[in-house]
Amino acid sequence: MKRAYYSKSIQGFLLQSESSILGVLTANNSNRTLVELQINAWKKQIRILKDQLKGFKGQLYFEFTIPRMGKRVDNIIIVNDVVFVVEFKVGDGGYEKHAIEQVIDYTIDLKNFHQGSHHAKLIPVLVATNATNSHELITDIICYKNAAKSNQYNLAEILKNFINNNQKPINIEYWDNSTYKPTPTIIEAAQALYKGHNVHEITRSDSGTINLSKTADRINLVIEKSKSNKSKSICFVTGVPGAGKTLAGLNIAVERMKADEDEHAVFLSGNGPLVNVLREALTRDEVLTAKERGEKLSKKQAAVKANAFIQNIHHFRDDNLLSNKAPIEKVVVFDEAQRAWTNKQVSSFMKRKKGVENFNMSEPEFLIDVMNRHSDWCTIICLIGGGQEINTGEAGLEEWISSLRNHFTDWDIQYSNSILDSDNYIKSEDLKRWLIVNGISESELHLSVSVRSFRSEKLSNFVHELLNMKIEKSKSIYSEIEELYPIVVTRNLEKAKQWLRKKAKGSERIGLISSSGARRLRPLGIDVKNEISAPNWFLNTSQDIRSSYFLEEVATEFDIQGLEVDWTCVAWGGNFHINNAGWKCQNFKGTKWQNINKEIDKEYLKNTYRVLLTRARQGMVIFVPESNEIDPTRPKEFYDKTFEYLKEIGIKEIE
């Protein structure tokens, strides 16, 4: 697949006619509703480049695709030892902040995900055709804190500033044929899949890893078998934090919608913030895409489609309480299925909120029962995160297996082979034995490598050992990842915020996160009880005070589970700290801390910090507060030993 609409040596471009170049661009453009504005922009670009590239030797690309972002950069210009990433703003009289961020984003994307660009000198260049001359620090541009700025008359001069003729030139053929291995955020991936992109285009597929495509292929086989045999089936897909379980689920739902409209595939999640963020992201993106095509689409119209595709699992449950008929959906993907409610939790909710007396099923049992109403076939796909239950009343995988054993023995079961390898999924030996006899184990249903952090696939292992207080193992893993994935610690919140702002480039997202139980961070301005709007926090720009960029509103584990940002500050609370016996778990009620004594509640709290410590794609700062002598709820023992433990592992303190 061609990455660019047009590619030629600079010399060849200079000799080719404008109409011929424009013809190639138009022929390769996939959007057949080309507006006059785009054609005029290309004409202007061609004329400027023909004028400014005289005397240069190298390669020129028009409309070079950036798959992870679903965008195309206007031009790539390779001259000697430099790859220039060029974005034109035809007619602009100034260098707008959003345009600078856009070209920096393209440059960073290539640097991180395009093999030929990993070690090349990449320079972002913004060409505002009608702007005045601008002079920027070259060091800021090389480290991607700014972009080189040019108008239509001084592009050649700007390019020459960065070219070193004494350096070894880039191998054009190698660069052109290099693989692109993106790791999109779940928001970017959802938008790309929803638009019709293939999962192969937007994800990496390194040799030695079980990639998302193989998992999707296995699930599709199960679905097709159920259809042909008129049987009911259930798949349990597992994965380490950040391995792409949600992406796998979205991909399956999209693929099944394409395969057969009558299947009415739906993606369900009990994670309210995730549902709200993805729905809003898809809605905004569809409105924007329609606008770019010159079409009118209201946000309300776009939301109807997005809301049908992604639904809240509890709303799906409630809708099917009103009727005994089979639902319209034949293929249902349950994201974070381990968070479905226990019998006790759902029965209490039904009585309090719905006025339903004597409801005697767990949520997993009821959801299987709903799909079991189909007279012919159906398939349930459960996406399971081991060790990620974070709230009272979450049933975990065991309740799904118990429901199948006790009520639905005629269902075909396929499960990830890792389910039996770890107590993170099933602790009961009796249930394990039943599953071995009555299900089929599949290695391709486990996603073993984190792709959330493209910088460090070992992050989840590091966090696991840290929380289990395995000091030597933690040290060993940290020494391997610290250069690729920066982790630092501080006792000064302002220093933490400064570190984040310094690290982030372009529109890379930063955010402040903490445990919902870290109630005594409030004196420091971190109020975990203040509810955020997840769509605003995750999607709004750096100009919006409600966005994560402002580091004012804090997201808790409930807001951020299943989502991620580039750089995080994890604010550590007194609810989970180290004492002489290990981790001390507490709840704050009224004016005092109370011990957490139940083992399952301790596990929930530990998993809360597991979620928080695995949300950053590129790096994090851990903020451990100082104690306060006059505040009895913030004594030294709540913070000092935790801070020293993090430093003992090797995590460096910000100077």
mmCIF file of C-alpha atoms in Angstrom, residues 168-467:
data_model
loop_
_atom_site.group_PDB
_atom_site.id
_atom_site.type_symbol
_atom_site.label_atom_id
_atom_site.label_comp_id
_atom_site.label_asym_id
_atom_site.label_seq_id
_atom_site.Cartn_x
_atom_site.Cartn_y
_atom_site.Cartn_z
ATOM 1 C CA LYS A 168 25.895 10.383 6.225
ATOM 2 C CA PRO A 169 22.786 10.856 4.046
ATOM 3 C CA ILE A 170 19.586 8.942 4.739
ATOM 4 C CA ASN A 171 19.092 5.780 2.689
ATOM 5 C CA ILE A 172 15.908 6.765 0.843
ATOM 6 C CA GLU A 173 15.025 3.229 -0.224
ATOM 7 C CA TYR A 174 15.407 1.886 3.337
ATOM 8 C CA TRP A 175 13.380 4.775 4.796
ATOM 9 C CA ASP A 176 10.664 4.416 2.159
ATOM 10 C CA ASN A 177 10.260 0.672 2.775
ATOM 11 C CA SER A 178 10.522 0.743 6.569
ATOM 12 C CA THR A 179 7.714 -0.780 8.591
ATOM 13 C CA TYR A 180 5.299 1.352 10.565
ATOM 14 C CA LYS A 181 4.338 -0.094 13.965
ATOM 15 C CA PRO A 182 1.807 2.153 15.645
ATOM 16 C CA THR A 183 0.307 1.749 19.103
ATOM 17 C CA PRO A 184 -2.800 3.953 19.079
ATOM 18 C CA THR A 185 -4.644 5.077 22.172
ATOM 19 C CA ILE A 186 -7.980 3.333 22.581
ATOM 20 C CA ILE A 187 -9.675 6.592 21.515
ATOM 21 C CA GLU A 188 -7.612 6.837 18.321
ATOM 22 C CA ALA A 189 -8.153 3.139 17.611
ATOM 23 C CA ALA A 190 -11.919 3.370 18.111
ATOM 24 C CA GLN A 191 -12.096 6.328 15.728
ATOM 25 C CA ALA A 192 -9.982 4.548 13.085
ATOM 26 C CA LEU A 193 -11.950 1.279 13.273
ATOM 27 C CA TYR A 194 -15.261 3.138 13.218
ATOM 28 C CA LYS A 195 -14.141 4.906 10.040
ATOM 29 C CA GLY A 196 -13.459 1.559 8.383
ATOM 30 C CA HIS A 197 -9.731 1.121 8.913
ATOM 31 C CA ASN A 198 -8.460 -2.414 9.408
ATOM 32 C CA VAL A 199 -6.841 -3.453 12.696
ATOM 33 C CA HIS A 200 -3.768 -4.497 10.651
ATOM 34 C CA GLU A 201 -3.315 -0.871 9.580
ATOM 35 C CA ILE A 202 -3.434 0.705 13.017
ATOM 36 C CA THR A 203 -1.610 -1.777 15.249
ATOM 37 C CA ARG A 204 1.821 -3.253 15.505
ATOM 38 C CA SER A 205 2.463 -6.936 14.810
ATOM 39 C CA ASP A 206 5.958 -7.646 16.093
ATOM 40 C CA SER A 207 7.258 -11.158 15.599
ATOM 41 C CA GLY A 208 7.132 -13.172 18.814
ATOM 42 C CA THR A 209 4.007 -11.474 20.150
ATOM 43 C CA ILE A 210 0.463 -12.700 19.873
ATOM 44 C CA ASN A 211 -1.083 -9.798 18.063
ATOM 45 C CA LEU A 212 -4.597 -8.513 17.944
ATOM 46 C CA SER A 213 -5.198 -9.853 14.457
ATOM 47 C CA LYS A 214 -4.664 -13.455 15.571
ATOM 48 C CA THR A 215 -7.021 -12.973 18.506
ATOM 49 C CA ALA A 216 -9.659 -11.505 16.187
ATOM 50 C CA ASP A 217 -9.235 -14.389 13.732
ATOM 51 C CA ARG A 218 -9.762 -16.933 16.519
ATOM 52 C CA ILE A 219 -12.922 -15.212 17.771
ATOM 53 C CA ASN A 220 -14.308 -14.936 14.230
ATOM 54 C CA LEU A 221 -13.838 -18.700 13.831
ATOM 55 C CA VAL A 222 -15.839 -19.294 17.015
ATOM 56 C CA ILE A 223 -18.644 -17.025 15.769
ATOM 57 C CA GLU A 224 -18.805 -18.658 12.337
ATOM 58 C CA LYS A 225 -18.857 -22.115 13.939
ATOM 59 C CA SER A 226 -21.752 -21.076 16.181
ATOM 60 C CA LYS A 227 -23.678 -19.758 13.175
ATOM 61 C CA SER A 228 -23.202 -22.891 11.095
ATOM 62 C CA ASN A 229 -23.933 -25.286 13.995
ATOM 63 C CA LYS A 230 -26.748 -23.139 15.433
ATOM 64 C CA SER A 231 -25.084 -23.309 18.826
ATOM 65 C CA LYS A 232 -24.326 -20.840 21.591
ATOM 66 C CA SER A 233 -20.754 -19.991 22.470
ATOM 67 C CA ILE A 234 -18.728 -17.885 24.865
ATOM 68 C CA CYS A 235 -15.085 -16.755 24.610
ATOM 69 C CA PHE A 236 -12.932 -15.503 27.473
ATOM 70 C CA VAL A 237 -10.134 -13.215 26.267
ATOM 71 C CA THR A 238 -7.449 -12.203 28.765
ATOM 72 C CA GLY A 239 -4.486 -9.878 28.658
ATOM 73 C CA VAL A 240 -2.016 -7.914 30.699
ATOM 74 C CA PRO A 241 -2.908 -4.273 31.451
ATOM 75 C CA GLY A 242 -2.670 -2.268 28.252
ATOM 76 C CA ALA A 243 -2.450 -5.306 25.960
ATOM 77 C CA GLY A 244 -5.344 -4.159 23.804
ATOM 78 C CA LYS A 245 -8.326 -6.116 25.132
ATOM 79 C CA THR A 246 -10.694 -3.217 24.572
ATOM 80 C CA LEU A 247 -9.237 -2.664 21.103
ATOM 81 C CA ALA A 248 -9.731 -6.362 20.336
ATOM 82 C CA GLY A 249 -13.362 -6.082 21.433
ATOM 83 C CA LEU A 250 -14.043 -2.968 19.385
ATOM 84 C CA ASN A 251 -12.416 -4.593 16.377
ATOM 85 C CA ILE A 252 -14.622 -7.686 16.660
ATOM 86 C CA ALA A 253 -17.779 -5.571 17.023
ATOM 87 C CA VAL A 254 -16.859 -3.531 13.927
ATOM 88 C CA GLU A 255 -15.905 -6.630 11.896
ATOM 89 C CA ARG A 256 -19.154 -8.412 12.730
ATOM 90 C CA MET A 257 -21.190 -5.339 11.755
ATOM 91 C CA LYS A 258 -19.458 -5.451 8.372
ATOM 92 C CA ALA A 259 -19.842 -9.236 8.049
ATOM 93 C CA ASP A 260 -23.591 -9.278 8.598
ATOM 94 C CA GLU A 261 -25.883 -6.415 9.561
ATOM 95 C CA ASP A 262 -28.352 -8.906 11.008
ATOM 96 C CA GLU A 263 -25.889 -9.840 13.738
ATOM 97 C CA HIS A 264 -26.292 -6.389 15.315
ATOM 98 C CA ALA A 265 -22.937 -6.690 17.051
ATOM 99 C CA VAL A 266 -22.597 -4.429 20.072
ATOM 100 C CA PHE A 267 -19.754 -3.419 22.380
ATOM 101 C CA LEU A 268 -20.841 -3.315 26.033
ATOM 102 C CA SER A 269 -18.921 -2.005 29.008
ATOM 103 C CA GLY A 270 -19.720 -1.441 32.658
ATOM 104 C CA ASN A 271 -17.062 1.246 32.649
ATOM 105 C CA GLY A 272 -19.231 4.362 32.440
ATOM 106 C CA PRO A 273 -16.410 6.876 31.789
ATOM 107 C CA LEU A 274 -14.963 4.675 29.015
ATOM 108 C CA VAL A 275 -18.376 4.419 27.326
ATOM 109 C CA ASN A 276 -18.947 8.175 27.592
ATOM 110 C CA VAL A 277 -15.473 9.074 26.307
ATOM 111 C CA LEU A 278 -15.585 6.674 23.339
ATOM 112 C CA ARG A 279 -19.121 7.706 22.358
ATOM 113 C CA GLU A 280 -18.210 11.377 22.507
ATOM 114 C CA ALA A 281 -14.946 10.799 20.603
ATOM 115 C CA LEU A 282 -16.729 8.909 17.809
ATOM 116 C CA THR A 283 -19.472 11.513 17.645
ATOM 117 C CA ARG A 284 -17.091 14.479 17.460
ATOM 118 C CA ASP A 285 -14.905 12.726 14.892
ATOM 119 C CA GLU A 286 -17.839 11.812 12.648
ATOM 120 C CA VAL A 287 -19.126 15.400 12.695
ATOM 121 C CA LEU A 288 -15.624 16.674 11.832
ATOM 122 C CA THR A 289 -15.164 14.105 9.044
ATOM 123 C CA ALA A 290 -18.529 15.056 7.536
ATOM 124 C CA LYS A 291 -17.551 18.733 7.667
ATOM 125 C CA GLU A 292 -14.271 17.966 5.836
ATOM 126 C CA ARG A 293 -16.305 16.236 3.106
ATOM 127 C CA GLY A 294 -18.508 19.308 2.812
ATOM 128 C CA GLU A 295 -21.506 17.490 4.318
ATOM 129 C CA LYS A 296 -23.823 18.621 7.087
ATOM 130 C CA LEU A 297 -24.187 16.282 10.043
ATOM 131 C CA SER A 298 -25.505 17.364 13.422
ATOM 132 C CA LYS A 299 -23.890 16.114 16.589
ATOM 133 C CA LYS A 300 -27.225 14.620 17.623
ATOM 134 C CA GLN A 301 -27.420 12.577 14.404
ATOM 135 C CA ALA A 302 -23.856 11.319 14.805
ATOM 136 C CA ALA A 303 -24.490 10.399 18.446
ATOM 137 C CA VAL A 304 -27.401 8.072 17.598
ATOM 138 C CA LYS A 305 -25.125 5.738 15.631
ATOM 139 C CA ALA A 306 -22.256 5.898 18.129
ATOM 140 C CA ASN A 307 -24.597 5.230 21.065
ATOM 141 C CA ALA A 308 -25.997 2.109 19.390
ATOM 142 C CA PHE A 309 -22.499 0.759 18.726
ATOM 143 C CA ILE A 310 -21.138 1.318 22.252
ATOM 144 C CA GLN A 311 -23.504 0.767 25.160
ATOM 145 C CA ASN A 312 -23.387 0.668 28.935
ATOM 146 C CA ILE A 313 -23.704 -2.919 30.109
ATOM 147 C CA HIS A 314 -26.084 -1.920 32.935
ATOM 148 C CA HIS A 315 -28.440 -0.206 30.485
ATOM 149 C CA PHE A 316 -28.389 -3.333 28.320
ATOM 150 C CA ARG A 317 -29.264 -5.365 31.418
ATOM 151 C CA ASP A 318 -32.108 -3.046 32.410
ATOM 152 C CA ASP A 319 -33.604 -3.015 28.891
ATOM 153 C CA ASN A 320 -33.744 -6.797 28.903
ATOM 154 C CA LEU A 321 -35.426 -6.873 32.300
ATOM 155 C CA LEU A 322 -38.479 -5.304 30.680
ATOM 156 C CA SER A 323 -38.968 -8.163 28.209
ATOM 157 C CA ASN A 324 -38.446 -11.918 27.997
ATOM 158 C CA LYS A 325 -37.758 -11.758 24.269
ATOM 159 C CA ALA A 326 -34.335 -12.432 22.799
ATOM 160 C CA PRO A 327 -32.350 -9.224 22.225
ATOM 161 C CA ILE A 328 -31.686 -8.030 18.695
ATOM 162 C CA GLU A 329 -27.941 -8.546 19.176
ATOM 163 C CA LYS A 330 -26.422 -11.902 18.199
ATOM 164 C CA VAL A 331 -22.792 -11.000 18.975
ATOM 165 C CA VAL A 332 -22.119 -9.210 22.234
ATOM 166 C CA VAL A 333 -18.709 -8.052 23.445
ATOM 167 C CA PHE A 334 -18.480 -7.452 27.197
ATOM 168 C CA ASP A 335 -15.485 -5.277 28.018
ATOM 169 C CA GLU A 336 -13.941 -5.678 31.464
ATOM 170 C CA ALA A 337 -16.301 -8.550 32.156
ATOM 171 C CA GLN A 338 -14.583 -9.154 35.503
ATOM 172 C CA ARG A 339 -16.352 -6.014 36.728
ATOM 173 C CA ALA A 340 -19.857 -7.481 36.304
ATOM 174 C CA TRP A 341 -21.718 -7.526 39.628
ATOM 175 C CA THR A 342 -22.191 -10.317 42.138
ATOM 176 C CA ASN A 343 -25.641 -11.655 43.065
ATOM 177 C CA LYS A 344 -25.623 -9.617 46.279
ATOM 178 C CA GLN A 345 -24.632 -6.367 44.543
ATOM 179 C CA VAL A 346 -27.100 -6.596 41.657
ATOM 180 C CA SER A 347 -29.967 -7.796 43.902
ATOM 181 C CA SER A 348 -29.413 -4.853 46.256
ATOM 182 C CA PHE A 349 -29.310 -2.431 43.314
ATOM 183 C CA MET A 350 -32.486 -3.863 41.776
ATOM 184 C CA LYS A 351 -34.353 -3.498 45.041
ATOM 185 C CA ARG A 352 -33.115 0.049 45.789
ATOM 186 C CA LYS A 353 -33.153 1.592 42.311
ATOM 187 C CA LYS A 354 -35.595 -0.452 40.231
ATOM 188 C CA GLY A 355 -38.112 -1.662 42.809
ATOM 189 C CA VAL A 356 -37.492 -5.261 41.738
ATOM 190 C CA GLU A 357 -37.908 -7.670 44.653
ATOM 191 C CA ASN A 358 -36.272 -11.105 44.920
ATOM 192 C CA PHE A 359 -33.898 -10.695 41.990
ATOM 193 C CA ASN A 360 -31.685 -13.716 42.515
ATOM 194 C CA MET A 361 -29.050 -13.740 39.777
ATOM 195 C CA SER A 362 -25.571 -12.347 39.486
ATOM 196 C CA GLU A 363 -24.973 -10.041 36.536
ATOM 197 C CA PRO A 364 -22.953 -12.674 34.613
ATOM 198 C CA GLU A 365 -25.732 -15.236 35.060
ATOM 199 C CA PHE A 366 -28.407 -12.770 33.952
ATOM 200 C CA LEU A 367 -26.427 -11.596 30.906
ATOM 201 C CA ILE A 368 -25.844 -15.166 29.729
ATOM 202 C CA ASP A 369 -29.517 -15.896 30.402
ATOM 203 C CA VAL A 370 -30.547 -12.937 28.209
ATOM 204 C CA MET A 371 -28.465 -14.197 25.270
ATOM 205 C CA ASN A 372 -29.677 -17.752 25.910
ATOM 206 C CA ARG A 373 -33.150 -16.600 24.839
ATOM 207 C CA HIS A 374 -32.040 -16.894 21.198
ATOM 208 C CA SER A 375 -33.566 -19.998 19.621
ATOM 209 C CA ASP A 376 -30.664 -20.593 17.242
ATOM 210 C CA TRP A 377 -27.212 -19.146 17.867
ATOM 211 C CA CYS A 378 -25.317 -16.347 19.587
ATOM 212 C CA THR A 379 -21.807 -15.580 20.811
ATOM 213 C CA ILE A 380 -20.608 -13.738 23.898
ATOM 214 C CA ILE A 381 -17.054 -12.417 24.032
ATOM 215 C CA CYS A 382 -15.839 -11.594 27.549
ATOM 216 C CA LEU A 383 -12.742 -9.420 27.852
ATOM 217 C CA ILE A 384 -11.117 -10.144 31.202
ATOM 218 C CA GLY A 385 -8.412 -8.159 32.976
ATOM 219 C CA GLY A 386 -6.813 -10.294 35.654
ATOM 220 C CA GLY A 387 -6.243 -8.505 38.973
ATOM 221 C CA GLN A 388 -8.197 -5.430 37.902
ATOM 222 C CA GLU A 389 -11.343 -5.696 40.050
ATOM 223 C CA ILE A 390 -11.384 -2.367 41.874
ATOM 224 C CA ASN A 391 -14.795 -2.038 43.453
ATOM 225 C CA THR A 392 -16.952 -3.813 45.995
ATOM 226 C CA GLY A 393 -19.452 -6.113 44.336
ATOM 227 C CA GLU A 394 -17.407 -6.905 41.239
ATOM 228 C CA ALA A 395 -17.750 -10.612 40.581
ATOM 229 C CA GLY A 396 -14.574 -11.466 38.669
ATOM 230 C CA LEU A 397 -14.190 -14.317 36.202
ATOM 231 C CA GLU A 398 -15.202 -16.981 38.730
ATOM 232 C CA GLU A 399 -18.847 -15.891 38.642
ATOM 233 C CA TRP A 400 -18.993 -16.297 34.856
ATOM 234 C CA ILE A 401 -17.607 -19.830 35.112
ATOM 235 C CA SER A 402 -19.932 -20.707 38.022
ATOM 236 C CA SER A 403 -22.959 -19.499 36.041
ATOM 237 C CA LEU A 404 -22.004 -21.660 33.052
ATOM 238 C CA ARG A 405 -21.422 -24.711 35.258
ATOM 239 C CA ASN A 406 -24.674 -24.324 37.200
ATOM 240 C CA HIS A 407 -27.091 -23.180 34.480
ATOM 241 C CA PHE A 408 -25.719 -23.271 30.920
ATOM 242 C CA THR A 409 -23.846 -26.511 30.414
ATOM 243 C CA ASP A 410 -24.807 -26.739 26.721
ATOM 244 C CA TRP A 411 -22.785 -23.634 25.802
ATOM 245 C CA ASP A 412 -19.482 -24.025 23.930
ATOM 246 C CA ILE A 413 -16.663 -22.476 25.963
ATOM 247 C CA GLN A 414 -13.304 -21.302 24.669
ATOM 248 C CA TYR A 415 -10.899 -19.608 27.042
ATOM 249 C CA SER A 416 -7.446 -18.112 27.159
ATOM 250 C CA ASN A 417 -4.808 -20.612 28.237
ATOM 251 C CA SER A 418 -3.479 -18.120 30.825
ATOM 252 C CA ILE A 419 -6.675 -18.355 32.894
ATOM 253 C CA LEU A 420 -5.449 -21.562 34.514
ATOM 254 C CA ASP A 421 -1.865 -20.337 34.958
ATOM 255 C CA SER A 422 -2.569 -17.592 37.465
ATOM 256 C CA ASP A 423 -4.732 -17.074 40.529
ATOM 257 C CA ASN A 424 -5.431 -13.574 39.223
ATOM 258 C CA TYR A 425 -8.314 -15.093 37.269
ATOM 259 C CA ILE A 426 -9.671 -18.157 39.103
ATOM 260 C CA LYS A 427 -8.715 -19.060 42.666
ATOM 261 C CA SER A 428 -11.084 -22.047 43.020
ATOM 262 C CA GLU A 429 -9.387 -25.338 42.089
ATOM 263 C CA ASP A 430 -12.833 -26.908 41.674
ATOM 264 C CA LEU A 431 -13.821 -24.346 39.011
ATOM 265 C CA LYS A 432 -10.481 -24.792 37.257
ATOM 266 C CA ARG A 433 -11.016 -28.541 37.011
ATOM 267 C CA TRP A 434 -14.542 -28.050 35.645
ATOM 268 C CA LEU A 435 -13.305 -25.593 33.024
ATOM 269 C CA ILE A 436 -10.567 -27.981 31.844
ATOM 270 C CA VAL A 437 -13.135 -30.709 31.224
ATOM 271 C CA ASN A 438 -15.852 -28.516 29.709
ATOM 272 C CA GLY A 439 -13.961 -25.855 27.766
ATOM 273 C CA ILE A 440 -11.255 -25.520 25.126
ATOM 274 C CA SER A 441 -8.025 -23.698 25.956
ATOM 275 C CA GLU A 442 -6.646 -21.346 23.261
ATOM 276 C CA SER A 443 -3.306 -19.515 23.435
ATOM 277 C CA GLU A 444 -4.516 -16.951 20.890
ATOM 278 C CA LEU A 445 -7.155 -15.705 23.326
ATOM 279 C CA HIS A 446 -4.467 -14.196 25.587
ATOM 280 C CA LEU A 447 -2.803 -10.875 24.797
ATOM 281 C CA SER A 448 0.518 -11.125 26.599
ATOM 282 C CA VAL A 449 2.310 -7.889 25.731
ATOM 283 C CA SER A 450 1.358 -4.380 26.788
ATOM 284 C CA VAL A 451 0.984 -2.003 23.872
ATOM 285 C CA ARG A 452 -0.223 0.920 25.949
ATOM 286 C CA SER A 453 3.336 1.933 26.636
ATOM 287 C CA PHE A 454 5.126 1.624 23.327
ATOM 288 C CA ARG A 455 8.287 2.647 25.171
ATOM 289 C CA SER A 456 8.237 -0.217 27.633
ATOM 290 C CA GLU A 457 6.439 -3.511 27.287
ATOM 291 C CA LYS A 458 7.713 -4.469 30.740
ATOM 292 C CA LEU A 459 5.843 -1.778 32.648
ATOM 293 C CA SER A 460 3.040 -4.081 33.806
ATOM 294 C CA ASN A 461 5.593 -6.574 35.157
ATOM 295 C CA PHE A 462 7.396 -3.799 37.007
ATOM 296 C CA VAL A 463 4.179 -2.555 38.628
ATOM 297 C CA HIS A 464 3.223 -6.134 39.581
ATOM 298 C CA GLU A 465 6.532 -6.702 41.379
ATOM 299 C CA LEU A 466 6.432 -3.260 42.998
ATOM 300 C CA LEU A 467 2.991 -3.893 44.487
#
